[in-house]
Amino acid sequence: MKILHRYIFGLLWRNFIIGLSMFVFLFLMVDIFDRLDNVMGHGASAWLIILYFACKVPLMVTLMLPVALIFATLFTFGLLSKSSELTAMRASGLTVMWLARPLIVFGFSLSILSLLLNELAVPYTERRQKELYNIEIQQKDKQGGYSQSDFWWRDGNTFYAIDLFNSKTKSMQDLSAFELNEEWAVIRRTDAESVRWLAPGLGWNMRSISRYHFDGDSVKTERLTDLPLPIKETPRDFYEFNDDPSTMSFIDLKEFIERQRDNGISTTQYLPDLYGKLSMPFVIFITALLVLPFTLLPARSGSMALSSILAIFVAFTYYAVDSFSISMGRAELLPALLAAWTANIVMGLVAFILNAGTEAPR
């Protein structure tokens, strides 16, 4: 790496760490003050509170990465421009894009880091913080807060229907299970008046069972007092529906969509979020290139405030375009893949045009 590149990268890295630490700290403090009363009001231990807020940090880091890089770009190149160092470098024949190579490499590396965090860390910590808050702190399950009625699910060729699930007692009322053959004809139906969760490893136990075997025009009936219910679901699966894309990685969300499709449920609203798992990390790289041309303004106008305002306005326009395109994708007005990448394509072209203009003779 050239001496100038090492010099610029050092400034960029230092300003980025300062910005990221500052923004994550402020974000965390706002969340602590907003949630602390609710958390402490349920008598949670200090360790549980610390763990809950610690689980929020990975998501905060990924959200603040583009903001921190914008901050670092503005201060690094803005101060170089204002102090005329950038002017001297350009006067020696160096182009802005050559000088911006450390930013390009750094921004692309942060995009890859964000992609990895969103795949490996954020889904787990988001699920964990929801568990900590709703189950271990507020104890919604013990209060019956996750009870629900009239729902069903599918497992292979078996369909299950439940009249009532009580999260407080970890029991189900009026379960019906329908087993179908390859021709989608019902070959067996099992009805249970109640189903009770025993313990991990023991699973569920049905009580007062009626089982019907269908063989052509004949029906054979069985009456049983109790019988195990061979399903893999635990009580937690009935109140922790993982249908929030923020709690799933790309692979998890893809598998979730496939399961929903197998169950005959529409998945259109999830497809833009699926492709967005791959497109969103590149917000970091593109926004850095978007704000770069505005850092040259202090050399001409002498005002870093003006360049900062313009850069932040253009950068946040990115989020407006992205939100609009994702909404269009969910409404099926745009193909899901195009909806997820529209903001990157549009703002990437804007960044290219703006940066090409910085090399024009003046």
PDB file of C-alpha atoms in Angstrom, residues 7-189:
ATOM      1  CA  TYR A   7      -2.002   7.716   5.831  1.00  0.00           C
ATOM      2  CA  ILE A   8      -5.599   8.058   4.585  1.00  0.00           C
ATOM      3  CA  PHE A   9      -6.535   4.582   5.811  1.00  0.00           C
ATOM      4  CA  GLY A  10      -5.161   5.360   9.273  1.00  0.00           C
ATOM      5  CA  LEU A  11      -7.267   8.522   9.509  1.00  0.00           C
ATOM      6  CA  LEU A  12     -10.317   6.719   8.128  1.00  0.00           C
ATOM      7  CA  TRP A  13      -9.980   3.796  10.543  1.00  0.00           C
ATOM      8  CA  ARG A  14      -9.517   6.054  13.573  1.00  0.00           C
ATOM      9  CA  ASN A  15     -12.518   8.232  12.702  1.00  0.00           C
ATOM     10  CA  PHE A  16     -14.619   5.148  11.959  1.00  0.00           C
ATOM     11  CA  ILE A  17     -13.905   3.571  15.366  1.00  0.00           C
ATOM     12  CA  ILE A  18     -14.677   6.868  17.105  1.00  0.00           C
ATOM     13  CA  GLY A  19     -17.931   7.257  15.164  1.00  0.00           C
ATOM     14  CA  LEU A  20     -19.044   3.652  15.611  1.00  0.00           C
ATOM     15  CA  SER A  21     -18.342   3.693  19.359  1.00  0.00           C
ATOM     16  CA  MET A  22     -20.150   6.997  19.774  1.00  0.00           C
ATOM     17  CA  PHE A  23     -23.248   6.036  17.773  1.00  0.00           C
ATOM     18  CA  VAL A  24     -23.603   2.563  19.310  1.00  0.00           C
ATOM     19  CA  PHE A  25     -23.172   4.028  22.810  1.00  0.00           C
ATOM     20  CA  LEU A  26     -25.828   6.699  22.173  1.00  0.00           C
ATOM     21  CA  PHE A  27     -28.181   4.153  20.603  1.00  0.00           C
ATOM     22  CA  LEU A  28     -27.697   1.826  23.576  1.00  0.00           C
ATOM     23  CA  MET A  29     -28.213   4.596  26.149  1.00  0.00           C
ATOM     24  CA  VAL A  30     -31.477   5.689  24.511  1.00  0.00           C
ATOM     25  CA  ASP A  31     -32.705   2.078  24.507  1.00  0.00           C
ATOM     26  CA  ILE A  32     -31.665   1.553  28.151  1.00  0.00           C
ATOM     27  CA  PHE A  33     -33.518   4.660  29.333  1.00  0.00           C
ATOM     28  CA  ASP A  34     -36.545   3.657  27.259  1.00  0.00           C
ATOM     29  CA  ARG A  35     -36.698   0.049  28.521  1.00  0.00           C
ATOM     30  CA  LEU A  36     -35.138   0.129  31.989  1.00  0.00           C
ATOM     31  CA  ASP A  37     -38.376   0.829  33.879  1.00  0.00           C
ATOM     32  CA  ASN A  38     -40.160  -2.047  32.169  1.00  0.00           C
ATOM     33  CA  VAL A  39     -37.259  -4.416  32.803  1.00  0.00           C
ATOM     34  CA  MET A  40     -36.703  -3.505  36.454  1.00  0.00           C
ATOM     35  CA  GLY A  41     -40.431  -3.415  37.161  1.00  0.00           C
ATOM     36  CA  HIS A  42     -40.568  -7.217  36.810  1.00  0.00           C
ATOM     37  CA  GLY A  43     -37.821  -7.832  39.354  1.00  0.00           C
ATOM     38  CA  ALA A  44     -35.210  -9.059  36.874  1.00  0.00           C
ATOM     39  CA  SER A  45     -31.704  -9.698  38.197  1.00  0.00           C
ATOM     40  CA  ALA A  46     -28.807  -7.415  37.259  1.00  0.00           C
ATOM     41  CA  TRP A  47     -27.173 -10.194  35.218  1.00  0.00           C
ATOM     42  CA  LEU A  48     -30.379 -10.785  33.245  1.00  0.00           C
ATOM     43  CA  ILE A  49     -30.675  -7.058  32.487  1.00  0.00           C
ATOM     44  CA  ILE A  50     -27.025  -6.848  31.366  1.00  0.00           C
ATOM     45  CA  LEU A  51     -27.444  -9.928  29.161  1.00  0.00           C
ATOM     46  CA  TYR A  52     -30.640  -8.520  27.640  1.00  0.00           C
ATOM     47  CA  PHE A  53     -29.030  -5.232  26.607  1.00  0.00           C
ATOM     48  CA  ALA A  54     -25.820  -6.981  25.515  1.00  0.00           C
ATOM     49  CA  CYS A  55     -27.862  -9.049  23.050  1.00  0.00           C
ATOM     50  CA  LYS A  56     -28.996  -5.803  21.414  1.00  0.00           C
ATOM     51  CA  VAL A  57     -25.440  -4.679  20.600  1.00  0.00           C
ATOM     52  CA  PRO A  58     -24.811  -6.803  17.436  1.00  0.00           C
ATOM     53  CA  LEU A  59     -27.922  -5.384  15.715  1.00  0.00           C
ATOM     54  CA  MET A  60     -26.975  -1.859  16.798  1.00  0.00           C
ATOM     55  CA  VAL A  61     -23.492  -2.354  15.348  1.00  0.00           C
ATOM     56  CA  THR A  62     -24.848  -3.478  11.967  1.00  0.00           C
ATOM     57  CA  LEU A  63     -27.296  -0.554  11.895  1.00  0.00           C
ATOM     58  CA  MET A  64     -24.594   1.959  12.789  1.00  0.00           C
ATOM     59  CA  LEU A  65     -21.905   0.677  10.394  1.00  0.00           C
ATOM     60  CA  PRO A  66     -23.070   2.848   7.447  1.00  0.00           C
ATOM     61  CA  VAL A  67     -23.613   5.876   9.709  1.00  0.00           C
ATOM     62  CA  ALA A  68     -20.152   5.460  11.244  1.00  0.00           C
ATOM     63  CA  LEU A  69     -18.547   5.166   7.800  1.00  0.00           C
ATOM     64  CA  ILE A  70     -20.368   8.303   6.627  1.00  0.00           C
ATOM     65  CA  PHE A  71     -19.018  10.076   9.717  1.00  0.00           C
ATOM     66  CA  ALA A  72     -15.488   8.775   9.030  1.00  0.00           C
ATOM     67  CA  THR A  73     -15.633   9.741   5.334  1.00  0.00           C
ATOM     68  CA  LEU A  74     -16.847  13.254   6.068  1.00  0.00           C
ATOM     69  CA  PHE A  75     -14.233  13.922   8.713  1.00  0.00           C
ATOM     70  CA  THR A  76     -11.323  12.208   6.964  1.00  0.00           C
ATOM     71  CA  PHE A  77     -11.696  13.638   3.468  1.00  0.00           C
ATOM     72  CA  GLY A  78     -13.473  16.795   4.650  1.00  0.00           C
ATOM     73  CA  LEU A  79     -10.593  17.783   6.929  1.00  0.00           C
ATOM     74  CA  LEU A  80      -8.034  16.825   4.279  1.00  0.00           C
ATOM     75  CA  SER A  81      -9.924  19.046   1.855  1.00  0.00           C
ATOM     76  CA  LYS A  82     -10.368  21.927   4.284  1.00  0.00           C
ATOM     77  CA  SER A  83      -6.658  21.891   5.235  1.00  0.00           C
ATOM     78  CA  SER A  84      -5.769  21.874   1.497  1.00  0.00           C
ATOM     79  CA  GLU A  85      -3.924  18.550   1.849  1.00  0.00           C
ATOM     80  CA  LEU A  86      -6.310  16.994  -0.652  1.00  0.00           C
ATOM     81  CA  THR A  87      -5.769  19.946  -3.000  1.00  0.00           C
ATOM     82  CA  ALA A  88      -1.994  19.450  -2.817  1.00  0.00           C
ATOM     83  CA  MET A  89      -2.357  15.740  -3.515  1.00  0.00           C
ATOM     84  CA  ARG A  90      -4.569  16.410  -6.534  1.00  0.00           C
ATOM     85  CA  ALA A  91      -2.191  19.110  -7.782  1.00  0.00           C
ATOM     86  CA  SER A  92       0.537  16.475  -7.928  1.00  0.00           C
ATOM     87  CA  GLY A  93      -1.562  14.540 -10.445  1.00  0.00           C
ATOM     88  CA  LEU A  94      -3.429  12.143  -8.164  1.00  0.00           C
ATOM     89  CA  THR A  95      -7.120  11.614  -8.866  1.00  0.00           C
ATOM     90  CA  VAL A  96      -9.833  11.607  -6.221  1.00  0.00           C
ATOM     91  CA  MET A  97     -10.678   7.967  -6.968  1.00  0.00           C
ATOM     92  CA  TRP A  98      -7.032   6.962  -6.533  1.00  0.00           C
ATOM     93  CA  LEU A  99      -6.971   8.704  -3.173  1.00  0.00           C
ATOM     94  CA  ALA A 100     -10.293   7.077  -2.301  1.00  0.00           C
ATOM     95  CA  ARG A 101      -9.013   3.527  -2.764  1.00  0.00           C
ATOM     96  CA  PRO A 102      -8.624   3.000   1.014  1.00  0.00           C
ATOM     97  CA  LEU A 103     -12.277   4.084   1.426  1.00  0.00           C
ATOM     98  CA  ILE A 104     -13.419   1.731  -1.327  1.00  0.00           C
ATOM     99  CA  VAL A 105     -11.537  -1.253   0.146  1.00  0.00           C
ATOM    100  CA  PHE A 106     -12.594  -0.369   3.695  1.00  0.00           C
ATOM    101  CA  GLY A 107     -16.252   0.154   2.726  1.00  0.00           C
ATOM    102  CA  PHE A 108     -16.403  -3.126   0.809  1.00  0.00           C
ATOM    103  CA  SER A 109     -14.764  -4.978   3.736  1.00  0.00           C
ATOM    104  CA  LEU A 110     -17.338  -3.518   6.130  1.00  0.00           C
ATOM    105  CA  SER A 111     -20.123  -4.667   3.800  1.00  0.00           C
ATOM    106  CA  ILE A 112     -18.776  -8.227   3.949  1.00  0.00           C
ATOM    107  CA  LEU A 113     -18.451  -7.930   7.738  1.00  0.00           C
ATOM    108  CA  SER A 114     -22.057  -6.728   7.967  1.00  0.00           C
ATOM    109  CA  LEU A 115     -23.208  -9.641   5.818  1.00  0.00           C
ATOM    110  CA  LEU A 116     -21.438 -12.101   8.126  1.00  0.00           C
ATOM    111  CA  LEU A 117     -22.823 -10.460  11.261  1.00  0.00           C
ATOM    112  CA  ASN A 118     -26.344 -10.545   9.840  1.00  0.00           C
ATOM    113  CA  GLU A 119     -25.962 -14.225   9.043  1.00  0.00           C
ATOM    114  CA  LEU A 120     -24.088 -15.503  12.093  1.00  0.00           C
ATOM    115  CA  ALA A 121     -24.653 -13.187  15.062  1.00  0.00           C
ATOM    116  CA  VAL A 122     -27.677 -10.906  14.664  1.00  0.00           C
ATOM    117  CA  PRO A 123     -30.400 -13.596  14.156  1.00  0.00           C
ATOM    118  CA  TYR A 124     -29.323 -15.472  17.299  1.00  0.00           C
ATOM    119  CA  THR A 125     -28.948 -12.382  19.501  1.00  0.00           C
ATOM    120  CA  GLU A 126     -32.272 -10.942  18.279  1.00  0.00           C
ATOM    121  CA  ARG A 127     -34.090 -14.164  19.120  1.00  0.00           C
ATOM    122  CA  ARG A 128     -32.281 -14.339  22.444  1.00  0.00           C
ATOM    123  CA  GLN A 129     -33.130 -10.787  23.498  1.00  0.00           C
ATOM    124  CA  LYS A 130     -36.801 -11.389  22.635  1.00  0.00           C
ATOM    125  CA  GLU A 131     -36.730 -14.561  24.738  1.00  0.00           C
ATOM    126  CA  LEU A 132     -35.078 -12.758  27.634  1.00  0.00           C
ATOM    127  CA  TYR A 133     -37.564  -9.880  27.583  1.00  0.00           C
ATOM    128  CA  ASN A 134     -40.798 -11.741  26.901  1.00  0.00           C
ATOM    129  CA  ILE A 135     -40.170 -15.019  28.713  1.00  0.00           C
ATOM    130  CA  GLU A 136     -37.521 -14.637  31.395  1.00  0.00           C
ATOM    131  CA  ILE A 137     -38.205 -11.004  32.381  1.00  0.00           C
ATOM    132  CA  GLN A 138     -41.920 -10.442  31.703  1.00  0.00           C
ATOM    133  CA  GLN A 139     -42.737 -14.182  31.951  1.00  0.00           C
ATOM    134  CA  LYS A 140     -45.538 -13.855  29.427  1.00  0.00           C
ATOM    135  CA  ASP A 141     -45.750 -17.608  28.995  1.00  0.00           C
ATOM    136  CA  LYS A 142     -46.494 -18.193  32.692  1.00  0.00           C
ATOM    137  CA  GLN A 143     -49.148 -15.471  32.609  1.00  0.00           C
ATOM    138  CA  GLY A 144     -50.847 -17.013  29.597  1.00  0.00           C
ATOM    139  CA  GLY A 145     -49.703 -14.191  27.354  1.00  0.00           C
ATOM    140  CA  TYR A 146     -48.899 -16.580  24.508  1.00  0.00           C
ATOM    141  CA  SER A 147     -52.175 -18.477  24.600  1.00  0.00           C
ATOM    142  CA  GLN A 148     -53.909 -18.693  21.242  1.00  0.00           C
ATOM    143  CA  SER A 149     -56.902 -20.381  19.653  1.00  0.00           C
ATOM    144  CA  ASP A 150     -57.968 -21.909  16.351  1.00  0.00           C
ATOM    145  CA  PHE A 151     -54.634 -22.517  14.630  1.00  0.00           C
ATOM    146  CA  TRP A 152     -53.116 -25.328  12.615  1.00  0.00           C
ATOM    147  CA  TRP A 153     -49.820 -26.535  11.208  1.00  0.00           C
ATOM    148  CA  ARG A 154     -48.543 -29.214   8.890  1.00  0.00           C
ATOM    149  CA  ASP A 155     -45.849 -31.856   9.356  1.00  0.00           C
ATOM    150  CA  GLY A 156     -45.318 -33.880   6.208  1.00  0.00           C
ATOM    151  CA  ASN A 157     -48.638 -35.496   5.279  1.00  0.00           C
ATOM    152  CA  THR A 158     -50.185 -34.846   8.698  1.00  0.00           C
ATOM    153  CA  PHE A 159     -52.238 -31.752   9.521  1.00  0.00           C
ATOM    154  CA  TYR A 160     -52.842 -30.672  13.109  1.00  0.00           C
ATOM    155  CA  ALA A 161     -55.678 -28.385  14.274  1.00  0.00           C
ATOM    156  CA  ILE A 162     -55.908 -26.931  17.806  1.00  0.00           C
ATOM    157  CA  ASP A 163     -58.886 -25.179  19.386  1.00  0.00           C
ATOM    158  CA  LEU A 164     -56.882 -23.681  22.255  1.00  0.00           C
ATOM    159  CA  PHE A 165     -53.268 -23.581  23.444  1.00  0.00           C
ATOM    160  CA  ASN A 166     -52.720 -22.368  27.008  1.00  0.00           C
ATOM    161  CA  SER A 167     -49.156 -21.149  27.528  1.00  0.00           C
ATOM    162  CA  LYS A 168     -49.680 -20.883  31.303  1.00  0.00           C
ATOM    163  CA  THR A 169     -50.478 -24.580  31.748  1.00  0.00           C
ATOM    164  CA  LYS A 170     -48.561 -25.741  28.643  1.00  0.00           C
ATOM    165  CA  SER A 171     -51.576 -27.650  27.423  1.00  0.00           C
ATOM    166  CA  MET A 172     -53.822 -27.898  24.366  1.00  0.00           C
ATOM    167  CA  GLN A 173     -57.547 -28.450  24.121  1.00  0.00           C
ATOM    168  CA  ASP A 174     -59.415 -30.302  21.359  1.00  0.00           C
ATOM    169  CA  LEU A 175     -56.608 -31.427  19.090  1.00  0.00           C
ATOM    170  CA  SER A 176     -57.361 -33.096  15.754  1.00  0.00           C
ATOM    171  CA  ALA A 177     -54.712 -34.765  13.606  1.00  0.00           C
ATOM    172  CA  PHE A 178     -55.441 -35.764   9.991  1.00  0.00           C
ATOM    173  CA  GLU A 179     -53.089 -38.177   8.220  1.00  0.00           C
ATOM    174  CA  LEU A 180     -53.287 -38.127   4.413  1.00  0.00           C
ATOM    175  CA  ASN A 181     -52.010 -40.549   1.792  1.00  0.00           C
ATOM    176  CA  GLU A 182     -50.293 -39.624  -1.472  1.00  0.00           C
ATOM    177  CA  GLU A 183     -53.681 -39.018  -3.103  1.00  0.00           C
ATOM    178  CA  TRP A 184     -54.549 -36.502  -0.340  1.00  0.00           C
ATOM    179  CA  ALA A 185     -57.268 -38.734   1.066  1.00  0.00           C
ATOM    180  CA  VAL A 186     -57.644 -38.928   4.856  1.00  0.00           C
ATOM    181  CA  ILE A 187     -56.574 -42.366   6.080  1.00  0.00           C
ATOM    182  CA  ARG A 188     -56.628 -41.670   9.810  1.00  0.00           C
ATOM    183  CA  ARG A 189     -58.019 -39.031  12.128  1.00  0.00           C
TER     184      ARG A 189
END
